[in-house]
PDB file of C-alpha atoms and ligand atoms in Angstrom:
ATOM      1  CA  MET A 857     145.746  33.579 227.650  1.00 47.00           C
ATOM      2  CA  GLN A 858     147.032  36.914 229.504  1.00 48.00           C
ATOM      3  CA  ILE A 859     149.236  36.104 232.532  1.00 47.00           C
ATOM      4  CA  LYS A 860     149.294  38.407 235.357  1.00 53.00           C
ATOM      5  CA  LEU A 861     152.735  39.401 236.820  1.00 48.00           C
ATOM      6  CA  ASP A 862     152.394  37.694 239.984  1.00 54.00           C
ATOM      7  CA  TRP A 863     151.456  34.036 238.346  1.00 51.00           C
ATOM      8  CA  LYS A 864     154.869  32.807 240.129  1.00 50.00           C
ATOM      9  CA  VAL A 865     153.872  34.231 243.426  1.00 52.00           C
ATOM     10  CA  SER A 866     150.140  32.864 243.156  1.00 50.00           C
ATOM     11  CA  LEU A 867     151.355  29.365 241.999  1.00 48.00           C
ATOM     12  CA  ILE A 868     153.806  29.138 244.878  1.00 49.00           C
ATOM     13  CA  LEU A 869     150.752  30.086 247.369  1.00 51.00           C
ATOM     14  CA  ARG A 870     147.779  27.509 245.679  1.00 62.00           C
ATOM     15  CA  ARG A 871     149.695  24.834 244.753  1.00 81.00           C
ATOM     16  CA  MET A 872     150.120  22.023 247.029  1.00 91.00           C
ATOM     17  CA  LYS A 873     151.629  18.289 246.984  1.00 96.00           C
ATOM     18  CA  ILE A 874     150.581  14.985 248.118  1.00 97.00           C
ATOM     19  CA  ILE A 875     152.753  12.842 249.895  1.00 98.00           C
ATOM     20  CA  CYS A 876     152.207   9.483 250.514  1.00 98.00           C
ATOM     21  CA  ILE A 877     154.175   7.032 252.646  1.00 97.00           C
ATOM     22  CA  GLY A 878     154.484   3.485 251.795  1.00 94.00           C
ATOM     23  CA  ARG A 879     154.631   0.286 253.561  1.00 93.00           C
ATOM     24  CA  ASN A 880     153.698   2.297 257.007  1.00 96.00           C
ATOM     25  CA  TYR A 881     151.899  -0.815 258.364  1.00 95.00           C
ATOM     26  CA  VAL A 882     153.930  -4.204 258.506  1.00 91.00           C
ATOM     27  CA  ASN A 883     150.748  -6.437 258.291  1.00 88.00           C
ATOM     28  CA  HIS A 884     150.533  -4.993 254.593  1.00 88.00           C
ATOM     29  CA  ALA A 885     153.971  -4.686 253.726  1.00 84.00           C
ATOM     30  CA  LYS A 886     153.961  -8.356 254.409  1.00 87.00           C
ATOM     31  CA  GLU A 887     150.789  -9.107 252.441  1.00 87.00           C
ATOM     32  CA  LEU A 888     152.322  -7.400 249.631  1.00 86.00           C
ATOM     33  CA  GLY A 889     155.621  -9.467 250.164  1.00 86.00           C
ATOM     34  CA  ASN A 890     157.894  -6.366 251.105  1.00 87.00           C
ATOM     35  CA  GLU A 891     160.660  -5.713 253.737  1.00 86.00           C
ATOM     36  CA  ILE A 892     159.713  -3.767 256.567  1.00 86.00           C
ATOM     37  CA  PRO A 893     161.544  -0.212 256.074  1.00 89.00           C
ATOM     38  CA  THR A 894     164.076   0.714 258.582  1.00 92.00           C
ATOM     39  CA  GLU A 895     163.144   4.631 257.397  1.00 94.00           C
ATOM     40  CA  PRO A 896     159.763   5.814 255.660  1.00 95.00           C
ATOM     41  CA  LEU A 897     159.097   5.312 251.957  1.00 94.00           C
ATOM     42  CA  PHE A 898     157.568   7.774 250.412  1.00 96.00           C
ATOM     43  CA  PHE A 899     156.634   8.943 247.043  1.00 96.00           C
ATOM     44  CA  LEU A 900     153.976  11.718 245.342  1.00 97.00           C
ATOM     45  CA  LYS A 901     151.164  11.888 243.764  1.00 97.00           C
ATOM     46  CA  PRO A 902     150.687  15.543 241.505  1.00 95.00           C
ATOM     47  CA  ASP A 903     147.573  17.723 242.275  1.00 93.00           C
ATOM     48  CA  THR A 904     145.690  16.527 239.670  1.00 91.00           C
ATOM     49  CA  ALA A 905     145.397  12.975 241.424  1.00 95.00           C
ATOM     50  CA  ILE A 906     142.774  14.740 243.778  1.00 94.00           C
ATOM     51  CA  GLN A 907     139.491  13.153 243.119  1.00 88.00           C
ATOM     52  CA  PRO A 908     136.724  15.873 242.856  1.00 85.00           C
ATOM     53  CA  LYS A 909     134.584  15.520 245.982  1.00 82.00           C
ATOM     54  CA  GLY A 910     131.268  13.515 245.314  1.00 84.00           C
ATOM     55  CA  HIS A 911     132.495  12.056 241.928  1.00 91.00           C
ATOM     56  CA  PRO A 912     132.467   8.379 241.382  1.00 95.00           C
ATOM     57  CA  PHE A 913     136.068   6.615 240.786  1.00 97.00           C
ATOM     58  CA  PHE A 914     136.186   5.505 237.596  1.00 96.00           C
ATOM     59  CA  ILE A 915     138.551   2.599 236.525  1.00 97.00           C
ATOM     60  CA  PRO A 916     141.082   3.742 233.988  1.00 97.00           C
ATOM     61  CA  ASP A 917     141.274   1.767 230.709  1.00 96.00           C
ATOM     62  CA  PHE A 918     144.962   0.874 231.568  1.00 97.00           C
ATOM     63  CA  SER A 919     144.587  -1.374 234.331  1.00 97.00           C
ATOM     64  CA  ASP A 920     143.562  -4.359 234.794  1.00 96.00           C
ATOM     65  CA  ASN A 921     143.681  -4.176 238.833  1.00 98.00           C
ATOM     66  CA  ILE A 922     143.057  -0.849 240.985  1.00 98.00           C
ATOM     67  CA  HIS A 923     143.074  -1.243 244.451  1.00 98.00           C
ATOM     68  CA  PHE A 924     141.896   0.769 247.105  1.00 98.00           C
ATOM     69  CA  GLU A 925     144.308   1.599 250.039  1.00 98.00           C
ATOM     70  CA  VAL A 926     142.301   3.641 253.016  1.00 98.00           C
ATOM     71  CA  GLU A 927     144.710   5.912 254.975  1.00 98.00           C
ATOM     72  CA  LEU A 928     144.658   8.355 257.291  1.00 98.00           C
ATOM     73  CA  VAL A 929     145.916  11.823 255.887  1.00 98.00           C
ATOM     74  CA  VAL A 930     147.105  14.722 257.417  1.00 98.00           C
ATOM     75  CA  LYS A 931     146.615  18.307 256.303  1.00 97.00           C
ATOM     76  CA  ILE A 932     149.557  20.492 256.700  1.00 97.00           C
ATOM     77  CA  ASP A 933     148.871  24.190 257.940  1.00 95.00           C
ATOM     78  CA  LYS A 934     152.347  25.717 258.284  1.00 95.00           C
ATOM     79  CA  ILE A 935     155.153  25.970 255.946  1.00 96.00           C
ATOM     80  CA  GLY A 936     158.328  24.366 257.186  1.00 96.00           C
ATOM     81  CA  LYS A 937     161.701  22.826 256.411  1.00 97.00           C
ATOM     82  CA  HIS A 938     164.221  20.664 258.441  1.00 98.00           C
ATOM     83  CA  ILE A 939     161.170  20.221 261.052  1.00 98.00           C
ATOM     84  CA  GLU A 940     162.289  18.690 264.498  1.00 98.00           C
ATOM     85  CA  GLU A 941     160.360  16.045 265.617  1.00 98.00           C
ATOM     86  CA  CYS A 942     159.700  17.653 269.252  1.00 98.00           C
ATOM     87  CA  PHE A 943     157.861  20.504 266.844  1.00 98.00           C
ATOM     88  CA  ALA A 944     156.452  18.624 264.095  1.00 98.00           C
ATOM     89  CA  HIS A 945     153.024  18.996 265.834  1.00 98.00           C
ATOM     90  CA  LYS A 946     152.915  22.572 265.258  1.00 98.00           C
ATOM     91  CA  TYR A 947     152.387  21.617 261.429  1.00 98.00           C
ATOM     92  CA  TYR A 948     149.232  20.343 261.601  1.00 98.00           C
ATOM     93  CA  SER A 949     146.058  20.508 263.031  1.00 96.00           C
ATOM     94  CA  LYS A 950     143.795  18.141 261.171  1.00 97.00           C
ATOM     95  CA  ILE A 951     143.458  14.632 260.264  1.00 98.00           C
ATOM     96  CA  GLY A 952     141.267  13.116 257.171  1.00 98.00           C
ATOM     97  CA  LEU A 953     140.768  10.120 255.302  1.00 98.00           C
ATOM     98  CA  GLY A 954     141.482   8.928 251.824  1.00 98.00           C
ATOM     99  CA  ILE A 955     142.021   6.190 249.535  1.00 98.00           C
ATOM    100  CA  ASP A 956     145.629   6.021 247.407  1.00 98.00           C
ATOM    101  CA  PHE A 957     143.775   4.028 244.482  1.00 98.00           C
ATOM    102  CA  THR A 958     146.961   2.168 242.743  1.00 98.00           C
ATOM    103  CA  ALA A 959     147.373   0.170 239.500  1.00 98.00           C
ATOM    104  CA  ARG A 960     148.995  -2.453 241.425  1.00 97.00           C
ATOM    105  CA  ASP A 961     149.462  -4.374 237.597  1.00 97.00           C
ATOM    106  CA  ILE A 962     151.411  -1.407 236.958  1.00 97.00           C
ATOM    107  CA  GLN A 963     153.392  -0.793 239.655  1.00 96.00           C
ATOM    108  CA  GLU A 964     154.294  -4.586 239.965  1.00 95.00           C
ATOM    109  CA  GLN A 965     155.818  -3.735 236.342  1.00 95.00           C
ATOM    110  CA  CYS A 966     157.703  -0.735 237.512  1.00 94.00           C
ATOM    111  CA  LYS A 967     158.814  -2.670 240.510  1.00 92.00           C
ATOM    112  CA  ALA A 968     160.572  -5.641 238.336  1.00 94.00           C
ATOM    113  CA  GLU A 969     162.260  -2.820 236.114  1.00 95.00           C
ATOM    114  CA  GLY A 970     163.158  -1.019 238.855  1.00 94.00           C
ATOM    115  CA  LEU A 971     161.232   2.253 238.011  1.00 93.00           C
ATOM    116  CA  PRO A 972     159.987   4.997 239.356  1.00 92.00           C
ATOM    117  CA  TRP A 973     156.110   4.217 240.737  1.00 90.00           C
ATOM    118  CA  GLU A 974     154.316   7.682 239.677  1.00 93.00           C
ATOM    119  CA  LYS A 975     152.129   6.179 236.807  1.00 94.00           C
ATOM    120  CA  ALA A 976     150.743   3.479 239.308  1.00 97.00           C
ATOM    121  CA  LYS A 977     150.160   6.036 241.974  1.00 97.00           C
ATOM    122  CA  GLY A 978     149.592   9.689 240.508  1.00 97.00           C
ATOM    123  CA  PHE A 979     146.807   9.307 237.745  1.00 97.00           C
ATOM    124  CA  ASP A 980     143.795  11.313 237.716  1.00 95.00           C
ATOM    125  CA  GLY A 981     141.372  10.087 240.386  1.00 95.00           C
ATOM    126  CA  SER A 982     144.057   8.109 242.411  1.00 97.00           C
ATOM    127  CA  ALA A 983     143.500  10.404 245.444  1.00 97.00           C
ATOM    128  CA  GLN A 984     140.039   9.593 247.214  1.00 97.00           C
ATOM    129  CA  ILE A 985     139.902  12.369 249.891  1.00 96.00           C
ATOM    130  CA  SER A 986     137.287  12.913 252.746  1.00 95.00           C
ATOM    131  CA  ARG A 987     135.191  16.114 252.639  1.00 88.00           C
ATOM    132  CA  THR A 988     135.782  16.893 255.822  1.00 92.00           C
ATOM    133  CA  PHE A 989     138.870  17.013 258.558  1.00 96.00           C
ATOM    134  CA  ILE A 990     139.193  16.238 262.079  1.00 98.00           C
ATOM    135  CA  ASP A 991     140.536  18.582 264.396  1.00 97.00           C
ATOM    136  CA  LYS A 992     143.255  16.784 266.524  1.00 96.00           C
ATOM    137  CA  SER A 993     142.452  18.014 269.417  1.00 96.00           C
ATOM    138  CA  GLU A 994     139.110  15.623 269.831  1.00 97.00           C
ATOM    139  CA  LEU A 995     141.407  12.618 268.354  1.00 97.00           C
ATOM    140  CA  ASP A 996     144.264  10.317 270.351  1.00 97.00           C
ATOM    141  CA  LEU A 997     146.733  10.635 267.809  1.00 97.00           C
ATOM    142  CA  ASN A 998     148.382   7.339 268.822  1.00 96.00           C
ATOM    143  CA  ASN A 999     145.010   5.463 269.030  1.00 98.00           C
ATOM    144  CA  ILE A1000     142.978   6.706 266.116  1.00 98.00           C
ATOM    145  CA  SER A1001     140.964   3.410 264.537  1.00 98.00           C
ATOM    146  CA  PHE A1002     139.802   4.037 261.090  1.00 98.00           C
ATOM    147  CA  ARG A1003     138.510   1.412 258.501  1.00 98.00           C
ATOM    148  CA  LEU A1004     136.828   0.854 254.986  1.00 98.00           C
ATOM    149  CA  GLU A1005     133.667  -1.185 253.927  1.00 98.00           C
ATOM    150  CA  LYS A1006     132.951  -2.365 250.426  1.00 98.00           C
ATOM    151  CA  ASN A1007     129.061  -2.477 249.916  1.00 98.00           C
ATOM    152  CA  GLY A1008     128.738  -2.189 253.622  1.00 97.00           C
ATOM    153  CA  GLU A1009     131.500  -5.090 254.529  1.00 98.00           C
ATOM    154  CA  GLU A1010     134.295  -4.413 256.281  1.00 98.00           C
ATOM    155  CA  VAL A1011     137.500  -4.795 254.073  1.00 98.00           C
ATOM    156  CA  GLN A1012     139.860  -3.054 256.057  1.00 98.00           C
ATOM    157  CA  LYS A1013     141.038  -1.894 259.425  1.00 97.00           C
ATOM    158  CA  GLY A1014     143.640  -0.165 261.057  1.00 97.00           C
ATOM    159  CA  ASN A1015     144.576   1.789 264.001  1.00 98.00           C
ATOM    160  CA  SER A1016     147.275   4.616 264.244  1.00 97.00           C
ATOM    161  CA  SER A1017     149.126   2.920 266.989  1.00 97.00           C
ATOM    162  CA  GLU A1018     149.989   0.738 264.320  1.00 96.00           C
ATOM    163  CA  MET A1019     152.141   2.626 262.177  1.00 97.00           C
ATOM    164  CA  LEU A1020     155.639   2.218 261.651  1.00 96.00           C
ATOM    165  CA  PHE A1021     156.392   5.874 262.151  1.00 97.00           C
ATOM    166  CA  ASN A1022     154.071   8.090 263.048  1.00 97.00           C
ATOM    167  CA  PHE A1023     152.646  11.522 262.055  1.00 98.00           C
ATOM    168  CA  ASP A1024     155.392  13.658 263.675  1.00 98.00           C
ATOM    169  CA  LYS A1025     158.376  10.950 262.517  1.00 98.00           C
ATOM    170  CA  ILE A1026     156.819  11.543 259.146  1.00 98.00           C
ATOM    171  CA  ILE A1027     156.862  15.096 258.836  1.00 98.00           C
ATOM    172  CA  THR A1028     160.230  15.276 260.159  1.00 98.00           C
ATOM    173  CA  TYR A1029     161.832  13.033 257.587  1.00 98.00           C
ATOM    174  CA  ILE A1030     159.658  14.529 254.670  1.00 98.00           C
ATOM    175  CA  SER A1031     160.665  17.762 255.581  1.00 98.00           C
ATOM    176  CA  LYS A1032     164.559  16.876 255.462  1.00 98.00           C
ATOM    177  CA  PHE A1033     164.066  16.277 252.002  1.00 97.00           C
ATOM    178  CA  TYR A1034     160.721  18.843 250.703  1.00 97.00           C
ATOM    179  CA  THR A1035     159.610  21.902 252.139  1.00 96.00           C
ATOM    180  CA  LEU A1036     155.684  21.559 253.378  1.00 97.00           C
ATOM    181  CA  LYS A1037     153.282  23.802 252.420  1.00 95.00           C
ATOM    182  CA  ILE A1038     150.353  25.060 253.900  1.00 95.00           C
ATOM    183  CA  GLY A1039     147.885  22.501 252.193  1.00 94.00           C
ATOM    184  CA  ASP A1040     150.235  19.848 251.294  1.00 97.00           C
ATOM    185  CA  LEU A1041     148.438  16.485 252.109  1.00 97.00           C
ATOM    186  CA  ILE A1042     150.300  13.305 253.576  1.00 98.00           C
ATOM    187  CA  TYR A1043     148.704   9.858 253.419  1.00 98.00           C
ATOM    188  CA  THR A1044     150.197   8.176 256.133  1.00 98.00           C
ATOM    189  CA  GLY A1045     150.311   4.502 254.635  1.00 97.00           C
ATOM    190  CA  THR A1046     147.634   1.626 254.589  1.00 97.00           C
ATOM    191  CA  PRO A1047     146.809  -1.418 256.596  1.00 96.00           C
ATOM    192  CA  ALA A1048     146.293  -4.792 255.259  1.00 95.00           C
ATOM    193  CA  GLY A1049     142.810  -5.672 253.439  1.00 95.00           C
ATOM    194  CA  VAL A1050     143.924  -4.066 249.852  1.00 96.00           C
ATOM    195  CA  ALA A1051     141.810  -5.213 246.906  1.00 96.00           C
ATOM    196  CA  LYS A1052     141.225  -5.236 243.808  1.00 98.00           C
ATOM    197  CA  VAL A1053     137.879  -2.298 242.793  1.00 98.00           C
ATOM    198  CA  ILE A1054     134.714  -3.362 240.492  1.00 97.00           C
ATOM    199  CA  ALA A1055     132.580  -1.356 238.914  1.00 97.00           C
ATOM    200  CA  GLY A1056     129.622  -1.032 241.052  1.00 97.00           C
ATOM    201  CA  GLU A1057     131.125  -1.203 244.390  1.00 98.00           C
ATOM    202  CA  THR A1058     130.575   1.629 247.068  1.00 98.00           C
ATOM    203  CA  LEU A1059     133.335   2.456 248.771  1.00 98.00           C
ATOM    204  CA  LYS A1060     132.881   4.307 252.748  1.00 98.00           C
ATOM    205  CA  GLY A1061     135.788   4.958 254.905  1.00 98.00           C
ATOM    206  CA  PHE A1062     135.533   5.888 258.726  1.00 98.00           C
ATOM    207  CA  ILE A1063     137.575   7.340 261.162  1.00 98.00           C
ATOM    208  CA  ALA A1064     136.098   5.740 264.686  1.00 97.00           C
ATOM    209  CA  ASP A1065     132.175   5.745 263.838  1.00 95.00           C
ATOM    210  CA  LYS A1066     132.162   8.615 261.704  1.00 97.00           C
ATOM    211  CA  GLU A1067     131.697   8.480 257.960  1.00 97.00           C
ATOM    212  CA  MET A1068     134.544  10.533 256.335  1.00 97.00           C
ATOM    213  CA  PHE A1069     133.584   9.679 252.502  1.00 96.00           C
ATOM    214  CA  LYS A1070     131.826   7.702 250.178  1.00 96.00           C
ATOM    215  CA  VAL A1071     132.823   6.716 246.602  1.00 97.00           C
ATOM    216  CA  VAL A1072     131.208   4.701 243.820  1.00 97.00           C
ATOM    217  CA  VAL A1073     133.419   3.082 241.544  1.00 98.00           C
ATOM    218  CA  LYS A1074     132.344   3.024 237.901  1.00 96.00           C
TER     219      LYS A1074
HETATM  220 ZN1   ZN B2120     149.016   3.843 250.089  1.00 67.86          ZN
END
């Protein structure tokens, strides 16, 4: 295969990363028996974790306990590093909704052995993302309600007001370590109610009453 001279430039421009915040809702940290963090806890998913739009979620054969975690997602639209909290709002304009699918059995094993979580969090299809994003001018960022329905029944419900670290604090913290780029997605943590997915279920995510995504589990 021929590689163009500008391959490096195009890679830098095109590739994005997915950053996920853990334990950002007290009720979820408690349901898993975790400590309440004093600073944001984050991990990465590779870009290949993104679920193609409209595709079902296939339960991978390496896990017997895949959990859904519905989360508000911030899309970065300006490159930045060492972003001050008072300027953080300039780095994003849209909010979406996603599921951070997690192989809980593998994660528990990694945690017990003091190993990184990526195997449990970054597998193909583990990042469900809404088709559309909502312009932040249409939202009260400190009061965004969202929920997940399983087969029409509410299983998770959250509000951005319950986040330990709000969008701006998260961006400020992450940008101390990583340069944020246009197109990067930040999954901002899940509220209580996470549970195992079973083949045949349909999961629907909502911000307020707007349906953001629908995914069938297979
Ligand atoms: Zn999560």
